[in-house]
Amino acid sequence: MTRSKRALITGITGQDGAYLAELLLEKGYEVHGMVRRSSSERFERIEPLLDRIQLHEGDLIDQLSLVRLLEKIKPTEVYNLAAQSFVPTSFSQPLLTGEVTALGATRMLEAIRVVDSQIRFYQASSSEMFGKVPTEPQDESTPFWPRSPYGVAKVYAHWITVNYRESYDIYAVSGILFNHESPLRGTAFVTRKITDAVARIKHGLLDKLRLGNLDAERDWGFAGDFVEAMYLMMQQDSPRDYVIATGQKHTVRQFVELAFDRAGLDWEDYVELDPAFLRPAEVNTLCGDASKAKQELGWKPKVNFQQLVNMMVDADLHRVERMKDGLLP
Ligand code: NAP
Ligand code: GDD
């Protein structure tokens, strides 16, 4: 008899959490999300799903809250997406980043080991782990050289996931995902910072956009495509780690050019360089090779770079217009 599928998503209020919850609902899962206590609710991204998912209070910093959640929900799969995920914050709050992003994964794995070691576990690993890259493109065999406390924390979480798989025979997998974006991306990350600013400038609400390193290169994909890879990794006969990427890299400057162009604006009239957005150590370039995922999971991205930029600019133009018309807060 097959067990009915019940997923627990940590980080369900984040960008990926929202897309993954929607995908798992489509696949017939009972979807549960862990949310941390806050003085105000931050459910905007999952608003359309609220009547179809169940939310529970918990925090990756609190071990017993995780144990109790697994005992209560009895999930068949846990997707650990929660993290302090913003690289600059990891320089100003390295210890918090280590507690949540690194040790948080261990706490969830310990909870699985104690409550039910049959629960499958997905860890949200990151291309930031490659950091100062020795070769291009990066794949599953490329060594890690993280360049931020966030990257270091993700390397720890990655290896503890491998270790629990090897030590306790837990189905624990790690998806090494390159940057993925969407209209739901947080506005601090560079892509959404740009598209949000383009929309505000277009509607006369902003004069200038201040950015840091325009020469940084990233392999940017669409979050909706990338959560499908997470799901696929959890459905295999044996647990393996995969790089998930588009294989195409672009500079921040190229993103800026295309985004302003989409709104009929010349970026050079609006963009200013601001050293406040430079990092103590930068990851200059990232570009992934997802051949293993293509061969073994049948995964490939559907949305290309130009389509991603257009999708994000169009969504922000629409949102800011509605905001201006008083239809949105
Ligand atoms: P995100 O939008 O920043 O979401 C992070 C989530 O983690 C939010 O739901 C946040 O809750 C939650 N969270 C933070 N601290 C927590 C804590 N102590 N306990 C419980 N929950 C906590 O991130 P994302 O872009 O969706 O990324 C999802 C995961 O993939 C993250 O682990 C990220 O590091 C990793 N990743 C992302 C990318 C990418 O390009 N997006 C690439 C590789 C890996 P609040 O809403 O309450 O803040
Ligand atoms: N945020 C930001 N703001 N980045 C800027 C800016 C700016 O004003 N100007 C230039 N950049 C450059 C950064 O220096 C970096 O090289 C690049 O734009 C991308 O920055 P982010 O969008 O903040 O993302 P990230 O690559 O540091 O991290 C994201 O991707 C990782 C996967 O590689 C996050 O989502 C991480 O959580 C994720 O693991």
XYZ file of C-alpha atoms and ligand atoms in Angstrom:
416
model
C 0.000 0.000 0.000
C 1.418 3.446 -0.873
C 1.429 6.013 1.917
C -0.568 9.172 1.211
C 1.831 12.020 0.566
C 2.135 14.626 3.282
C 4.757 17.344 3.015
C 6.148 19.735 5.603
C 7.782 22.826 4.097
C 9.989 25.024 6.286
C 10.326 28.519 4.813
C 6.855 28.276 3.258
C 6.428 32.077 3.494
C 9.492 32.607 1.249
C 9.716 32.710 -2.534
C 10.437 29.001 -3.059
C 8.040 27.925 -0.315
C 5.142 29.537 -2.155
C 5.981 27.918 -5.517
C 6.697 24.526 -3.953
C 3.472 24.535 -1.918
C 1.493 25.228 -5.085
C 3.267 22.450 -6.985
C 2.777 19.862 -4.235
C -0.927 20.743 -3.959
C -1.225 20.127 -7.722
C 0.475 16.746 -7.187
C -2.173 15.800 -4.596
C -0.108 16.285 -1.447
C -1.447 17.342 1.926
C 0.719 20.428 2.446
C 1.874 21.720 5.839
C 4.062 24.767 6.395
C 6.189 25.816 9.322
C 6.078 29.537 10.130
C 7.982 31.434 12.780
C 6.243 33.749 15.171
C 6.171 37.375 14.086
C 4.440 40.499 15.400
C 2.763 40.842 12.009
C 1.689 38.114 9.573
C 3.863 37.740 6.475
C 1.699 35.490 4.326
C 1.461 37.613 1.131
C 3.157 35.021 -1.065
C 0.948 32.139 0.085
C -2.266 34.176 0.356
C -3.953 32.346 -2.594
C -3.137 28.960 -0.999
C -4.178 29.645 2.590
C -7.427 27.666 2.478
C -5.617 24.598 1.071
C -2.546 24.385 3.317
C -2.054 24.029 7.059
C 0.354 26.321 8.901
C 2.102 25.509 12.184
C 4.315 27.592 14.416
C 7.944 26.471 14.690
C 11.475 27.765 14.343
C 14.694 26.173 13.071
C 16.412 27.565 16.158
C 14.093 25.626 18.504
C 14.840 21.883 18.449
C 11.768 20.727 20.348
C 9.394 22.707 18.131
C 10.671 20.605 15.207
C 10.290 17.306 17.052
C 6.746 18.190 18.093
C 5.832 19.230 14.545
C 7.008 15.942 13.049
C 5.142 13.990 15.725
C 1.964 15.978 15.064
C 2.002 16.174 11.254
C 3.663 12.822 10.495
C 4.970 14.037 7.124
C 6.326 11.658 4.496
C 8.602 14.405 3.118
C 10.272 17.448 4.693
C 11.528 20.253 2.450
C 13.948 22.407 4.444
C 13.783 25.759 2.647
C 14.002 27.998 5.723
C 17.197 29.993 6.072
C 18.702 33.395 6.704
C 19.173 33.594 2.936
C 20.457 37.113 2.236
C 24.239 37.187 1.716
C 24.893 40.779 2.979
C 22.979 40.058 6.221
C 25.220 37.054 6.761
C 28.212 39.427 7.029
C 26.449 41.605 9.618
C 24.803 38.656 11.468
C 27.153 35.688 10.956
C 26.180 33.892 14.168
C 22.438 34.078 13.525
C 23.112 32.865 9.978
C 25.066 29.896 11.342
C 22.340 29.050 13.859
C 19.524 29.076 11.298
C 21.117 28.192 7.981
C 23.701 25.662 9.213
C 22.550 24.221 12.545
C 18.880 24.510 11.570
C 19.379 21.714 9.044
C 21.001 19.517 11.717
C 18.124 20.162 14.079
C 15.615 19.029 11.461
C 17.694 15.949 10.623
C 17.935 15.102 14.339
C 14.170 15.476 14.638
C 13.719 13.049 11.725
C 16.160 10.569 13.283
C 14.304 10.669 16.602
C 10.704 10.722 15.322
C 10.732 8.625 12.108
C 13.809 7.948 9.993
C 11.578 6.960 7.056
C 10.728 10.656 6.487
C 12.451 11.924 3.336
C 14.480 15.142 3.675
C 15.337 17.832 1.102
C 18.041 20.410 1.905
C 18.107 23.732 0.025
C 21.798 23.906 -0.852
C 23.195 26.754 -2.901
C 25.608 27.683 -5.663
C 27.005 30.201 -3.147
C 28.892 27.173 -1.785
C 31.096 27.257 -4.920
C 32.032 30.893 -4.266
C 35.513 31.435 -5.668
C 35.104 28.992 -8.506
C 38.105 27.048 -9.830
C 36.389 25.876 -13.041
C 33.374 26.673 -15.197
C 30.666 25.461 -15.379
C 30.241 24.092 -11.853
C 28.784 20.622 -11.340
C 28.381 18.106 -8.492
C 32.156 17.406 -8.451
C 33.306 21.047 -8.241
C 34.960 21.785 -4.869
C 33.361 24.355 -2.547
C 35.055 27.663 -1.632
C 32.345 29.763 0.023
C 32.885 33.535 0.201
C 30.357 34.609 2.838
C 29.131 33.394 6.233
C 25.964 32.379 4.366
C 27.980 30.259 1.923
C 29.930 28.681 4.780
C 26.693 27.886 6.642
C 25.239 26.269 3.508
C 28.369 24.112 3.091
C 27.898 22.853 6.665
C 24.205 22.115 6.035
C 25.093 20.376 2.781
C 27.649 18.049 4.381
C 25.490 17.273 7.420
C 22.782 16.169 4.983
C 25.265 13.870 3.226
C 26.463 12.643 6.628
C 22.982 11.722 7.909
C 22.308 9.886 4.648
C 25.528 7.889 5.020
C 25.314 7.383 8.802
C 21.644 6.646 9.392
C 20.339 5.510 6.014
C 17.945 8.461 5.845
C 16.647 9.455 2.385
C 18.295 12.890 2.595
C 19.089 14.862 -0.555
C 20.637 18.189 -1.284
C 19.715 20.344 -4.270
C 22.564 22.691 -5.215
C 20.428 25.395 -6.779
C 21.798 28.328 -8.713
C 20.057 31.720 -8.431
C 16.367 31.527 -9.210
C 14.028 34.464 -9.319
C 10.376 35.369 -9.880
C 7.839 38.105 -9.208
C 7.759 36.690 -5.644
C 11.495 37.278 -5.062
C 12.368 39.452 -2.048
C 13.077 43.057 -3.045
C 16.550 43.060 -1.438
C 17.906 40.571 -4.007
C 19.346 42.290 -7.042
C 16.901 41.106 -9.731
C 13.765 42.129 -7.868
C 15.418 45.291 -6.570
C 15.933 46.231 -10.230
C 12.461 45.309 -11.511
C 10.730 46.972 -8.559
C 12.769 50.157 -9.184
C 12.052 50.069 -12.934
C 8.325 49.992 -12.190
C 8.530 52.823 -9.643
C 10.627 54.964 -11.986
C 8.209 54.311 -14.855
C 5.300 55.439 -12.669
C 7.151 58.525 -11.385
C 7.614 57.245 -7.816
C 11.432 56.965 -7.856
C 14.315 58.919 -9.439
C 17.397 56.736 -9.067
C 18.397 53.115 -8.563
C 21.569 52.581 -6.508
C 23.451 49.340 -7.112
C 26.784 47.697 -6.263
C 28.832 45.412 -8.508
C 27.355 45.503 -12.023
C 30.004 43.071 -13.322
C 28.924 40.137 -11.149
C 27.756 37.185 -13.237
C 24.984 34.810 -12.219
C 23.176 31.857 -13.753
C 19.599 33.070 -13.222
C 16.585 30.790 -13.655
C 12.866 30.866 -12.811
C 11.846 29.702 -9.310
C 8.765 27.906 -10.684
C 11.036 25.639 -12.764
C 13.472 25.047 -9.922
C 10.925 23.792 -7.351
C 10.007 21.020 -9.810
C 13.574 19.751 -9.457
C 13.173 19.680 -5.655
C 10.064 17.524 -6.006
C 11.736 15.177 -8.516
C 14.789 14.673 -6.272
C 12.468 13.390 -3.541
C 10.771 10.773 -5.776
C 13.810 8.677 -6.784
C 14.698 5.121 -5.776
C 17.910 6.276 -4.105
C 18.880 9.668 -2.649
C 21.377 11.757 -4.636
C 22.493 15.381 -4.785
C 22.024 17.475 -7.928
C 23.116 20.794 -9.390
C 20.117 22.718 -10.737
C 20.932 25.552 -13.138
C 20.169 26.939 -16.586
C 23.779 26.795 -17.843
C 23.587 30.433 -19.039
C 25.239 33.297 -17.175
C 24.640 37.036 -17.446
C 25.983 40.112 -15.687
C 23.972 42.321 -13.363
C 24.482 45.041 -15.999
C 22.773 42.872 -18.652
C 19.836 42.298 -16.313
C 19.600 46.058 -15.739
C 19.712 46.852 -19.472
C 16.977 44.370 -20.372
C 14.752 45.376 -17.456
C 14.839 49.112 -18.207
C 14.455 48.384 -21.901
C 11.281 46.352 -21.236
C 9.745 49.514 -19.688
C 10.986 51.755 -22.519
C 13.651 53.433 -20.320
C 17.411 53.996 -20.742
C 19.137 52.526 -17.673
C 22.066 54.939 -17.862
C 19.722 57.822 -16.968
C 18.774 56.214 -13.655
C 21.410 53.807 -12.295
C 24.047 55.046 -9.844
C 26.870 53.044 -8.300
C 26.845 52.934 -4.510
C 29.759 51.317 -2.635
C 27.371 50.498 0.238
C 26.155 47.578 -1.897
C 29.622 46.067 -2.412
C 30.453 42.980 -0.313
C 33.529 42.254 1.871
C 34.173 39.234 -0.379
C 32.342 38.883 -3.677
C 31.305 35.853 -5.701
C 32.243 37.201 -9.112
C 30.817 34.506 -11.327
C 28.584 31.435 -11.164
C 27.406 29.184 -13.982
C 26.054 25.674 -13.461
C 26.026 22.402 -15.378
C 22.773 20.516 -14.657
C 23.500 17.546 -16.982
C 23.109 15.001 -14.169
C 19.644 16.349 -13.298
C 18.679 16.275 -16.962
C 19.798 12.670 -17.404
C 18.585 11.181 -14.130
C 15.560 13.341 -13.246
C 14.485 14.414 -16.731
C 14.616 18.031 -15.459
C 15.314 21.066 -17.584
C 14.399 24.742 -17.259
C 11.479 26.082 -19.333
C 11.868 29.854 -18.824
C 14.901 31.591 -20.361
C 16.671 34.758 -19.201
C 14.800 37.241 -21.408
C 11.454 35.667 -20.468
C 12.381 35.858 -16.775
C 13.277 39.557 -16.977
C 10.072 40.319 -18.891
C 7.926 38.348 -16.442
C 9.380 40.191 -13.439
C 9.221 43.684 -14.989
C 5.656 43.162 -16.213
C 4.508 41.916 -12.806
C 6.064 44.897 -11.018
C 4.676 47.401 -13.530
C 1.207 45.937 -12.968
C 1.600 45.901 -9.171
C 2.894 49.492 -8.917
C 0.123 50.711 -11.219
C -2.505 49.115 -8.956
C -0.742 50.558 -5.915
C -0.882 54.020 -7.477
C -4.558 53.586 -8.241
C -5.144 52.754 -4.581
C -6.105 49.152 -5.372
C -3.171 47.739 -3.380
C -1.652 48.827 -0.019
P 13.500 33.465 1.200
O 12.481 34.033 0.275
O 14.480 34.373 1.862
O 12.720 32.630 2.330
C 13.359 32.185 3.495
C 12.333 31.537 4.405
O 12.983 31.075 5.605
C 11.198 32.469 4.851
O 10.000 31.744 4.838
C 11.596 32.799 6.277
O 10.503 33.149 7.094
C 12.181 31.467 6.719
N 13.002 31.552 7.926
C 14.056 32.359 8.159
N 14.553 32.134 9.379
C 13.807 31.151 9.938
C 13.819 30.486 11.184
N 14.725 30.772 12.143
N 12.920 29.492 11.416
C 12.000 29.201 10.473
N 11.916 29.812 9.284
C 12.817 30.782 9.012
O 14.367 32.343 0.447
P 14.077 31.597 -0.966
O 14.644 32.422 -2.061
O 12.676 31.140 -1.004
O 15.049 30.347 -0.828
C 14.613 29.145 -0.197
C 15.834 28.370 0.296
O 16.686 28.062 -0.809
C 16.717 29.121 1.281
O 17.256 28.166 2.164
C 17.823 29.701 0.425
O 18.984 29.914 1.198
C 17.999 28.585 -0.582
N 18.486 28.980 -1.924
C 17.862 29.969 -2.599
C 18.292 30.291 -3.882
C 17.621 31.367 -4.679
O 18.216 31.802 -5.685
N 16.414 31.788 -4.334
C 19.359 29.566 -4.459
C 19.949 28.541 -3.727
C 19.502 28.238 -2.458
P 9.964 34.685 7.223
O 9.007 34.877 6.076
O 9.318 34.668 8.552
O 11.173 35.587 7.115
N 21.446 42.342 -3.397
C 22.142 43.150 -4.215
N 21.886 44.490 -4.195
N 23.082 42.612 -5.023
C 23.762 43.440 -5.846
C 23.524 44.815 -5.884
C 22.545 45.371 -5.008
O 22.302 46.576 -4.978
N 24.342 45.365 -6.826
C 25.050 44.358 -7.350
N 24.717 43.190 -6.758
C 25.329 41.879 -7.038
C 25.851 41.173 -5.785
O 27.103 41.706 -5.381
C 25.932 39.732 -6.288
O 27.157 39.517 -6.938
C 24.786 39.651 -7.319
O 24.365 41.004 -7.570
C 23.589 38.834 -6.860
O 23.197 39.272 -5.569
P 21.828 38.770 -4.884
O 20.696 38.975 -5.810
O 21.763 39.419 -3.533
O 22.010 37.189 -4.784
P 23.244 36.282 -4.343
O 23.813 35.662 -5.573
O 24.166 36.985 -3.416
O 22.504 35.177 -3.458
C 21.295 34.581 -3.916
O 21.582 33.431 -4.670
C 22.199 32.368 -3.947
C 22.461 31.236 -4.952
O 23.679 31.460 -5.605
C 20.435 34.265 -2.688
O 19.156 33.865 -3.109
C 21.040 33.136 -1.872
O 20.125 32.763 -0.827
C 21.268 31.957 -2.818
O 21.813 30.866 -2.119
